[in-house]
Coordinates of C-alpha atoms in Angstrom, one line a residue:
M23 CA -14.2 84.0 95.4
V24 CA -11.6 86.2 96.6
L25 CA -14.0 87.0 99.5
G26 CA -14.4 83.3 100.0
K27 CA -10.5 82.9 100.2
A28 CA -10.4 85.9 102.8
L29 CA -13.0 84.5 104.7
A30 CA -11.1 81.2 104.8
K31 CA -8.2 82.7 106.5
L32 CA -10.1 84.2 109.1
N33 CA -12.6 81.3 109.3
P34 CA -12.1 78.0 107.3
L35 CA -15.1 76.5 107.9
R36 CA -17.0 79.9 107.0
G37 CA -15.2 80.1 104.0
I38 CA -15.9 76.7 102.5
R39 CA -19.3 77.2 103.2
W40 CA -19.2 80.7 101.3
L41 CA -17.5 78.9 98.2
V42 CA -20.1 75.9 98.3
F43 CA -23.0 78.8 98.7
T44 CA -21.6 80.7 95.6
L45 CA -21.1 77.4 93.4
R46 CA -24.6 76.4 94.1
N47 CA -26.0 79.9 93.2
R48 CA -23.9 80.0 90.0
L49 CA -25.6 76.6 89.0
R50 CA -29.0 77.9 90.2
A51 CA -28.4 80.8 87.8
R52 CA -28.5 79.0 84.6
A53 CA -32.3 78.3 85.1
K54 CA -35.1 80.4 83.3
I55 CA -37.6 81.6 85.5
D56 CA -40.4 84.2 84.3
Y57 CA -43.1 83.7 86.9
V58 CA -43.5 81.4 90.3
V59 CA -47.1 79.9 90.5
M60 CA -48.4 79.3 94.2
N61 CA -51.7 77.7 94.9
L62 CA -52.8 79.4 98.5
P63 CA -54.5 76.9 100.5
A64 CA -58.1 78.5 102.4
E65 CA -56.1 78.6 105.6
M66 CA -52.9 79.7 106.5
P67 CA -51.8 79.9 110.3
T68 CA -49.7 82.9 110.9
L69 CA -47.1 80.5 112.4
P70 CA -45.4 77.5 111.1
E71 CA -47.1 74.2 112.6
S72 CA -44.9 71.2 113.7
R73 CA -46.3 67.9 112.8
G74 CA -44.9 64.5 113.6
W75 CA -44.5 61.5 111.5
V76 CA -48.0 60.4 112.7
M77 CA -50.0 63.4 112.3
S78 CA -48.3 64.0 109.0
R79 CA -49.6 60.3 107.7
A80 CA -53.1 61.1 109.4
L81 CA -53.4 64.7 108.3
G82 CA -51.0 65.2 105.5
A83 CA -48.2 67.9 105.7
A84 CA -48.9 71.2 107.5
P85 CA -50.5 74.1 105.8
I86 CA -48.1 76.5 104.9
S87 CA -47.7 79.7 107.1
L88 CA -48.1 83.1 106.7
I89 CA -44.3 83.5 107.9
E90 CA -43.3 81.1 105.6
L91 CA -45.0 82.3 102.5
N92 CA -43.5 85.7 103.5
R93 CA -40.1 84.3 103.6
I94 CA -40.7 82.5 99.9
F95 CA -41.9 85.9 98.8
E96 CA -38.7 87.5 100.1
R97 CA -36.5 84.9 98.5
I98 CA -38.3 85.5 94.9
A99 CA -37.6 89.1 95.5
D100 CA -33.9 88.4 96.0
D101 CA -33.7 86.9 92.6
P102 CA -34.0 89.5 89.7
R103 CA -35.0 86.8 87.0
P104 CA -38.7 86.2 88.1
K105 CA -41.0 88.8 87.0
G106 CA -43.4 88.1 89.5
V107 CA -45.7 85.6 91.1
I108 CA -49.0 84.1 90.2
L109 CA -51.4 83.3 93.1
I110 CA -54.2 80.6 92.5
L111 CA -56.5 81.7 95.6
H112 CA -59.4 79.7 96.8
D113 CA -62.6 80.8 99.2
F114 CA -60.3 82.0 102.5
A115 CA -61.6 80.6 105.8
M116 CA -59.4 82.5 107.8
P117 CA -59.7 85.9 110.3
L118 CA -59.7 89.1 109.0
A119 CA -56.4 89.8 110.7
N120 CA -54.7 86.9 109.1
L121 CA -55.7 88.3 105.6
Q122 CA -54.4 91.7 106.4
T123 CA -51.0 90.1 107.2
L124 CA -51.0 88.0 103.7
R125 CA -52.1 91.4 101.9
A126 CA -49.2 93.1 103.7
S127 CA -46.7 90.4 102.4
I128 CA -48.0 90.9 98.7
S129 CA -47.5 94.6 99.0
R130 CA -44.2 94.3 100.1
L131 CA -43.2 91.8 97.1
R132 CA -44.7 94.5 94.9
A133 CA -42.7 97.5 96.5
R134 CA -39.6 95.0 95.7
G135 CA -40.5 95.5 92.1
K136 CA -42.1 92.0 91.6
R137 CA -45.8 91.5 89.8
V138 CA -48.4 89.7 91.5
I139 CA -51.0 88.4 89.6
C140 CA -54.3 86.7 91.3
Y141 CA -56.2 83.8 89.8
A142 CA -59.4 82.4 91.4
Q143 CA -62.6 80.5 90.1
S144 CA -64.7 83.0 92.0
Y145 CA -64.2 86.0 94.3
S146 CA -65.7 86.2 97.8
N147 CA -65.2 89.1 100.0
A148 CA -62.3 87.6 101.5
V149 CA -61.0 86.7 98.2
Y150 CA -61.3 90.0 96.3
Y151 CA -59.8 91.7 99.2
I152 CA -56.4 90.0 98.7
A153 CA -56.6 89.8 95.1
S154 CA -57.2 93.8 95.3
A155 CA -53.6 93.9 96.6
A156 CA -52.3 92.5 93.2
D157 CA -51.4 93.9 90.2
E158 CA -54.3 92.1 88.3
I159 CA -57.2 90.2 89.0
V160 CA -57.9 87.2 86.7
L161 CA -61.4 85.3 86.8
Q162 CA -61.9 81.9 85.5
P163 CA -64.5 81.9 82.4
M164 CA -68.1 81.0 84.2
G165 CA -67.0 82.1 87.6
G166 CA -68.1 85.4 89.3
V167 CA -67.6 88.2 91.9
D168 CA -69.5 87.5 94.7
T169 CA -68.7 90.6 97.4
V170 CA -72.1 90.5 98.8
G171 CA -70.9 92.3 102.1
L172 CA -70.5 90.8 105.4
R173 CA -73.2 89.0 107.7
S174 CA -72.9 87.6 111.2
E175 CA -75.3 85.7 113.0
A176 CA -76.0 84.3 116.6
T177 CA -77.7 81.2 117.7
F178 CA -79.5 81.0 121.3
L179 CA -79.9 78.1 122.8
K180 CA -81.7 78.8 126.0
D181 CA -85.1 77.4 124.9
A182 CA -83.5 74.1 123.3
L183 CA -81.6 73.6 126.4
D184 CA -85.0 74.0 128.2
T185 CA -86.4 71.4 126.1
I186 CA -84.0 68.4 127.8
G187 CA -84.0 70.4 131.1
V188 CA -80.4 72.0 131.2
K189 CA -79.5 75.6 131.9
L190 CA -76.3 77.4 132.1
D191 CA -76.3 79.6 135.5
S192 CA -74.1 82.6 134.7
V193 CA -73.1 85.8 136.2
A194 CA -70.9 88.6 134.3
I195 CA -69.1 92.0 135.0
S196 CA -71.8 93.7 132.5
P197 CA -74.2 92.9 130.0
F198 CA -71.2 93.4 127.1
K199 CA -69.4 90.3 128.6
G200 CA -71.7 88.1 126.9
A201 CA -69.5 85.0 126.0
Y202 CA -72.0 82.8 127.3
D203 CA -75.1 84.7 126.2
Q204 CA -76.0 81.8 123.3
F205 CA -76.8 79.5 126.3
T206 CA -78.3 81.9 128.6
R207 CA -80.5 84.0 126.4
D208 CA -83.3 83.3 124.2
E209 CA -82.6 86.6 121.8
M210 CA -79.8 89.0 121.2
S211 CA -79.3 91.4 124.1
P212 CA -79.2 95.5 123.2
E213 CA -75.6 95.6 124.4
G214 CA -74.7 92.5 122.3
R215 CA -76.3 94.0 119.2
A216 CA -74.6 97.2 119.8
Q217 CA -71.2 95.6 120.0
L218 CA -71.8 93.3 116.9
D219 CA -72.8 96.9 114.9
W220 CA -69.9 98.4 115.7
L221 CA -67.4 95.4 115.0
L222 CA -69.1 94.9 111.8
D223 CA -68.8 98.5 110.7
S224 CA -65.2 98.5 111.4
Q225 CA -64.4 95.4 109.5
F226 CA -66.7 96.5 106.7
D227 CA -64.6 99.9 106.4
M228 CA -61.5 98.0 106.5
L229 CA -62.4 95.9 103.5
V230 CA -63.9 98.6 101.6
K231 CA -60.8 100.7 102.2
G232 CA -58.6 98.0 101.1
M233 CA -60.4 97.3 98.0
A234 CA -60.8 100.9 97.2
E235 CA -56.9 101.6 97.9
G236 CA -55.9 98.3 95.7
R237 CA -58.0 99.0 92.6
K238 CA -57.4 102.8 92.9
Q239 CA -61.3 103.3 93.0
P240 CA -63.3 105.7 95.4
L241 CA -64.9 104.4 98.2
E242 CA -68.2 104.8 96.9
A243 CA -67.5 102.9 93.9
I244 CA -66.5 99.8 96.0
K245 CA -69.7 100.2 98.3
A246 CA -71.6 100.4 94.8
M247 CA -70.0 97.2 93.7
I248 CA -70.6 95.0 97.1
D249 CA -74.4 96.3 96.9
G250 CA -74.8 95.2 93.3
A251 CA -72.9 92.0 93.9
P252 CA -72.9 89.1 92.6
Y253 CA -71.5 89.5 89.2
R254 CA -71.2 86.7 86.4
D255 CA -67.9 86.8 84.4
S256 CA -69.1 89.0 81.8
E257 CA -70.5 91.9 84.1
A258 CA -67.4 91.6 86.3
L259 CA -65.1 92.2 83.3
A260 CA -67.1 94.9 81.5
A261 CA -67.5 97.0 85.1
G262 CA -63.9 96.6 85.6
Y263 CA -63.9 94.6 88.7
V264 CA -61.7 91.9 87.3
D265 CA -58.8 92.8 84.7
A266 CA -59.0 89.5 82.4
V267 CA -61.5 86.5 81.9
E268 CA -59.2 83.5 81.0
T269 CA -58.5 79.8 81.7
E270 CA -55.8 78.7 83.9
E271 CA -54.1 77.3 81.0
A272 CA -53.9 80.4 78.8
L273 CA -52.4 82.5 81.5
H274 CA -48.8 81.9 79.8
R275 CA -50.0 83.4 76.6
R276 CA -51.5 86.6 78.2
L277 CA -48.3 87.1 80.3
A278 CA -46.3 86.2 77.2
S279 CA -44.2 83.9 79.2
K280 CA -42.8 80.5 78.7
H281 CA -41.0 79.7 81.9
I282 CA -43.9 79.6 84.5
L283 CA -42.6 77.4 87.3
T284 CA -44.5 76.2 90.5
W285 CA -42.9 76.7 93.7
Q286 CA -41.9 73.3 94.1
A287 CA -40.1 73.4 90.8
A288 CA -38.6 76.9 91.2
K289 CA -37.4 76.8 95.0
N290 CA -34.2 74.9 93.8
K291 CA -33.5 77.0 91.1
L292 CA -34.0 80.4 92.9
L293 CA -30.9 82.2 94.0
K294 CA -30.5 82.6 97.6
K295 CA -29.2 85.2 99.5
W296 CA -26.2 84.8 102.0
T297 CA -27.4 85.2 105.7
K298 CA -25.0 87.0 108.1
A299 CA -24.6 85.1 111.4
S300 CA -26.0 86.7 114.8
D301 CA -24.9 85.6 118.1
K302 CA -28.5 87.0 119.5
Y303 CA -32.0 86.3 118.5
V304 CA -35.6 87.4 119.0
A305 CA -37.6 84.4 120.8
L306 CA -41.4 84.0 120.2
I307 CA -43.5 82.4 122.6
N308 CA -46.9 81.2 121.4
V309 CA -50.1 81.6 123.7
S310 CA -52.9 80.1 121.1
G311 CA -56.1 78.5 121.9
L312 CA -58.0 78.2 125.1
M313 CA -55.9 79.5 128.5
M314 CA -56.2 76.7 131.0
P315 CA -54.3 75.1 133.9
G316 CA -52.0 72.4 132.8
T317 CA -49.9 71.7 129.6
S318 CA -50.4 73.1 125.9
A319 CA -52.3 70.6 123.5
K320 CA -53.6 70.4 120.3
P321 CA -56.9 68.1 119.4
P322 CA -55.9 65.6 116.2
V323 CA -58.5 67.9 114.4
D324 CA -60.1 71.0 115.4
I325 CA -64.1 70.2 116.4
P326 CA -66.1 73.2 115.7
I327 CA -67.7 73.5 119.2
P328 CA -67.2 77.1 120.9
F329 CA -64.7 77.2 123.7
I330 CA -63.7 73.4 123.8
G331 CA -62.8 72.4 120.3
G332 CA -59.7 73.7 119.4
E333 CA -56.3 74.4 120.8
R334 CA -55.6 75.1 124.1
A335 CA -52.8 77.0 125.9
G336 CA -51.9 75.6 129.5
D337 CA -50.0 77.7 131.7
I338 CA -47.6 75.0 133.0
T339 CA -46.1 74.9 129.3
V340 CA -46.1 78.9 128.8
V341 CA -44.4 79.8 132.1
Q342 CA -41.7 77.2 131.6
Q343 CA -41.0 78.4 128.3
V344 CA -41.1 82.0 129.9
R345 CA -38.3 80.7 132.6
Q346 CA -36.1 78.7 129.8
V347 CA -35.9 82.1 127.7
M348 CA -34.9 84.0 130.7
Q349 CA -32.1 81.8 131.2
D350 CA -30.8 82.3 127.7
K351 CA -29.3 85.5 127.3
Q352 CA -28.8 85.2 123.6
A353 CA -32.9 85.8 123.6
A354 CA -32.2 89.4 123.6
A355 CA -35.8 90.5 123.0
V356 CA -39.2 88.3 123.4
I357 CA -42.3 88.4 121.1
L358 CA -45.7 87.5 122.8
Y359 CA -47.8 86.1 120.0
V360 CA -51.2 85.6 121.3
N361 CA -54.2 84.4 119.4
S362 CA -56.5 83.6 122.2
G363 CA -59.7 84.8 123.5
G364 CA -58.8 83.9 127.2
G365 CA -60.0 81.3 129.5
A366 CA -59.4 80.3 133.4
V367 CA -58.2 83.4 135.6
I368 CA -55.6 81.6 137.5
A369 CA -54.0 80.3 134.2
G370 CA -54.1 83.7 132.8
E371 CA -52.4 85.1 136.3
A372 CA -49.6 82.3 136.1
M373 CA -48.6 83.3 132.9
R374 CA -49.0 87.0 133.4
A375 CA -46.7 87.0 136.5
A376 CA -43.8 85.0 134.4
L377 CA -44.2 87.4 131.7
A378 CA -43.8 90.5 134.2
E379 CA -40.5 88.9 135.2
L380 CA -39.5 88.5 131.6
A381 CA -40.3 92.1 130.6
A382 CA -38.1 93.1 133.7
D383 CA -35.2 91.9 132.2
R384 CA -35.4 92.5 128.6
P385 CA -37.9 93.9 125.9
L386 CA -41.2 92.2 125.6
I387 CA -43.3 92.9 122.8
T388 CA -46.7 91.6 121.8
Y389 CA -48.3 90.6 118.7
M390 CA -52.1 90.0 118.8
D391 CA -53.1 87.8 115.9
G392 CA -57.1 87.2 114.8
V393 CA -58.3 87.6 118.5
A394 CA -56.3 88.6 121.6
A395 CA -58.9 89.4 124.1
S396 CA -60.0 89.0 127.7
G397 CA -57.4 86.8 129.0
G398 CA -55.5 87.0 126.0
Y399 CA -55.4 90.7 126.7
Y400 CA -54.8 90.2 130.3
I401 CA -51.4 88.1 129.5
A402 CA -50.3 91.3 127.3
T403 CA -50.4 94.0 130.3
P404 CA -46.7 93.1 131.2
T405 CA -45.5 94.0 127.6
Q406 CA -43.6 97.3 126.7
W407 CA -45.4 97.3 123.2
I408 CA -48.7 96.0 121.7
I409 CA -49.2 95.4 117.8
A410 CA -52.5 94.3 116.6
Q411 CA -53.7 93.9 112.9
P412 CA -56.6 96.5 112.3
G413 CA -58.8 93.4 112.0
T414 CA -57.6 91.9 115.2
I415 CA -60.3 91.0 117.7
T416 CA -59.1 92.3 121.4
G417 CA -60.4 94.0 124.3
S418 CA -63.3 92.5 126.2
I419 CA -61.2 93.3 129.5
G420 CA -63.9 91.7 132.1
V421 CA -64.8 88.8 133.7
L422 CA -67.8 86.3 134.2
S423 CA -68.4 82.5 135.4
A424 CA -70.8 79.8 134.8
K425 CA -72.1 76.3 135.7
P426 CA -74.8 74.0 134.2
V427 CA -77.7 73.0 136.1
T428 CA -79.2 69.4 134.9
A429 CA -81.6 68.8 137.7
G430 CA -84.3 69.3 134.8
L431 CA -82.4 66.6 132.9
F432 CA -82.3 64.2 135.7
E433 CA -86.3 64.7 136.1
K434 CA -87.0 63.9 132.5
L435 CA -84.8 61.0 132.5
R436 CA -86.7 60.0 135.9
A437 CA -83.6 59.6 137.6
N438 CA -83.6 60.4 141.3
R439 CA -80.4 62.4 142.4
V440 CA -79.8 62.9 146.0
E441 CA -77.2 65.4 147.3
I442 CA -76.0 65.2 151.2
T443 CA -73.9 68.3 152.2
R444 CA -72.0 69.7 155.0
G445 CA -71.3 73.6 154.7
A446 CA -73.8 76.3 153.7
N447 CA -72.0 76.7 150.1
A448 CA -71.3 73.0 149.6
S449 CA -73.3 73.1 146.5
M450 CA -72.1 76.3 145.1
Y451 CA -70.2 74.7 142.1
S452 CA -72.6 71.7 141.8
D453 CA -74.5 71.4 138.6
H454 CA -77.5 69.9 140.6
T455 CA -79.0 73.5 141.7
P456 CA -78.4 77.1 140.3
F457 CA -77.0 79.4 142.6
T458 CA -78.8 80.8 145.6
D459 CA -79.2 84.2 146.2
E460 CA -76.3 84.5 148.7
Q461 CA -74.0 82.4 146.3
R462 CA -74.8 84.6 143.4
L463 CA -73.7 87.7 145.9
R464 CA -70.4 85.9 146.6
M465 CA -69.8 85.2 143.1
R466 CA -70.6 88.6 141.9
Q467 CA -68.1 90.0 144.6
S468 CA -65.6 87.3 143.4
I469 CA -66.1 88.7 139.5
E470 CA -65.7 92.3 140.8
H471 CA -62.5 92.0 142.8
I472 CA -60.8 90.0 139.8
Y473 CA -62.3 92.9 137.3
K474 CA -60.8 95.6 139.6
H475 CA -57.5 93.8 139.3
F476 CA -57.7 93.4 135.8
V477 CA -58.4 97.2 135.1
G478 CA -55.5 98.0 137.6
L479 CA -53.1 95.9 135.5
V480 CA -54.3 97.6 132.3
G481 CA -54.4 101.3 133.7
T482 CA -50.5 100.9 134.8
S483 CA -49.5 99.2 131.3
R484 CA -51.7 101.7 129.3
K485 CA -50.9 104.7 131.6
M486 CA -54.7 105.2 131.7
T487 CA -57.0 105.8 134.7
D488 CA -59.4 103.1 136.1
E489 CA -62.1 105.3 134.8
A490 CA -60.5 105.5 131.6
V491 CA -60.1 101.8 131.2
D492 CA -63.7 101.1 132.3
A493 CA -65.4 103.2 129.7
V494 CA -63.6 101.0 127.2
A495 CA -63.6 97.8 129.2
A496 CA -66.9 96.0 131.0
G497 CA -66.5 93.2 128.4
R498 CA -66.5 95.7 125.4
V499 CA -65.0 94.1 122.2
W500 CA -63.0 95.9 119.6
T501 CA -61.3 95.7 116.2
G502 CA -57.7 96.4 116.5
E503 CA -58.1 99.6 114.6
Q504 CA -60.8 100.7 117.3
A505 CA -58.7 99.5 120.3
K506 CA -55.9 101.6 119.1
A507 CA -58.0 104.6 119.0
N508 CA -59.0 103.8 122.5
G509 CA -55.7 103.7 123.6
L510 CA -55.3 99.7 124.2
V511 CA -53.0 99.2 121.1
D512 CA -49.9 100.9 120.5
E513 CA -49.3 100.1 116.8
L514 CA -51.2 98.4 114.0
G515 CA -49.4 96.2 111.7
D516 CA -48.3 92.4 111.5
I517 CA -45.8 89.9 112.9
H518 CA -43.0 91.4 110.8
T519 CA -43.5 94.8 112.4
A520 CA -43.5 93.2 115.9
L521 CA -40.1 91.6 115.0
A522 CA -38.9 95.0 113.7
K523 CA -39.8 96.6 116.8
A524 CA -38.3 94.1 119.1
R525 CA -34.9 94.1 117.2
K526 CA -35.2 98.1 117.7
L527 CA -35.7 97.7 121.4
A528 CA -32.9 95.2 121.8
N529 CA -30.5 97.3 119.5
L530 CA -30.4 94.0 117.4
P531 CA -29.2 94.1 113.7
D532 CA -31.8 93.2 111.0
H533 CA -30.6 90.1 110.2
A534 CA -31.1 88.6 113.9
P535 CA -33.3 85.7 113.6
L536 CA -36.6 85.1 114.9
V537 CA -36.7 81.9 117.1
I538 CA -40.1 80.1 117.7
I539 CA -40.3 78.4 121.2
S540 CA -41.6 74.9 120.9
G541 CA -42.1 72.2 123.4
K542 CA -43.4 71.9 126.9
G543 CA -40.2 73.1 128.7
K544 CA -38.3 71.7 131.5
P545 CA -39.5 72.4 135.1
L546 CA -37.6 75.2 136.2
L547 CA -37.8 77.7 139.4
P548 CA -38.9 81.2 139.1
Q549 CA -35.8 83.3 138.3
L550 CA -36.2 86.7 138.8
A551 CA -39.1 86.6 141.4
E552 CA -38.4 87.1 144.8
K553 CA -41.0 84.6 145.9
V554 CA -42.7 81.6 143.9
N555 CA -46.1 82.8 142.4
P556 CA -48.7 80.5 144.0
A557 CA -50.8 80.2 140.8
A558 CA -47.9 79.0 138.8
S559 CA -47.5 76.3 141.3
L560 CA -51.0 74.7 141.6
H561 CA -51.7 71.4 140.4
Y562 CA -54.2 71.2 137.4
M563 CA -56.5 68.5 136.5
H564 CA -59.3 69.8 134.7
D565 CA -60.1 69.6 131.1
N566 CA -61.5 72.2 129.0
L567 CA -65.4 71.6 129.3
N568 CA -65.0 71.1 133.4
M569 CA -62.4 74.3 133.5
I570 CA -64.8 76.5 131.5
A571 CA -68.1 75.6 133.2
D572 CA -67.3 74.6 136.7
G573 CA -68.4 78.3 138.2
S574 CA -65.0 79.3 138.6
P575 CA -64.2 82.9 137.3
Q576 CA -63.4 83.1 133.7
I577 CA -61.7 85.8 131.3
L578 CA -63.1 84.4 128.2
I579 CA -64.8 85.8 124.8
D580 CA -66.3 83.4 121.9
M581 CA -66.2 85.7 118.9
T582 CA -64.6 85.0 115.7
F583 CA -65.4 86.8 112.1
K584 CA -64.4 85.5 108.9
P585 CA -65.3 87.6 106.0

């Protein structure tokens, strides 16, 4: 109270806020809380998702994000009453990088003296990987431990497309740049198989090491557990893979706790920590989904079709957000959040050019989430520091192009298409005929020109020779752990690692907030550049499908792994 009065003398409004805050905390302190129960959904995005009234009515509330979950954990850790949390887990459908972010949040909560108990009906690879970071793993009766290992599959559609008279004519910088292989091949290429092998090796090692560290077991013991799976409840308990087999209703007896509250019941009873004010903040610019000309957008529901079914990042939106941040000097540092496998070269170049101007004015850090490859890596080249999760899919430094050829389909339909052209290459981007030898040569030259520019950007950013970049580029895909070993990433960590780095580079205090930039932004002229970047001023009218299959150069990857 004395401090509140002192504050009131200096700033009456702040003093009143302090007094109200203190009184509310005293009321909250009367509640008894032993454990907080949280039911974690199968998918949790890293960043909070904003849904309007219509979308909320149609799809329900947005899923809790990993950033929001970490804030909840921090609030629980700030209150001395709760002994810990009980996490009810369901089978996860998240990339390994997101699982690693969740695991890091659990580890931070435990480091602050709180116990974490994980409860599930069964434990898949992903669920056990998360649970192994907890103090206890509890299994529902009649459930099992199904840590059967990793698998990946690819379906090749060349022959299937042939049956309907369609093929995809593609030109790529190297066989490692295989984003369109599923449409142009009838089996996996040797390069594709080699790449898949080293990615699975890296991911499998991460899962095994994480489980071994969490369960305090030798690596070989965890590998033996995986090779022997699946296990029923009694087998898993006897082998020590779980700590208890219990019904959810009996958990309170096992924990000898009467005061177990759900998060919804606990959030108004937990103490709140007074937050210091800061006149500076760290801005976050989000580039997620297919990079394409135009404005960013999100479909009402994700459609599970490669490239075209999910979110898209429009260069107009991203560029205008960058320019707005540049106008705001309170944004002392910026995190570029990338969760994209790339897209159109012209869109990537527009974003990169704007980001390069921003990086010349203040610290710019890149955080790579589930996938930040090809165009997703291209836009990271102006930044001073790149952070990725060990399981982030990144790299794929390369270029390709493709167009559908539908003449055979029209023949099967007995439809007669007639083309009348002027100019030797008027049909270059037409879906009526494949590239001629001359057109293929021209396309190859265009791809090599863009690739040389891409390699040069990476070399300047990473302080590597073009030869050193090419040795790990040409379309090769890496995990974040492998990318760091290859010099493509500076540090391994999560979004909180990136925030700490941004604060440090900008000399900001630890309480300087993170502000996520949203909205499409107002039209603004370039602010630091001496001349307008032509790529940023183009008019874009193509949709996703036309953009990636019109024969124009792409910096694109299609590769997702969910353990």
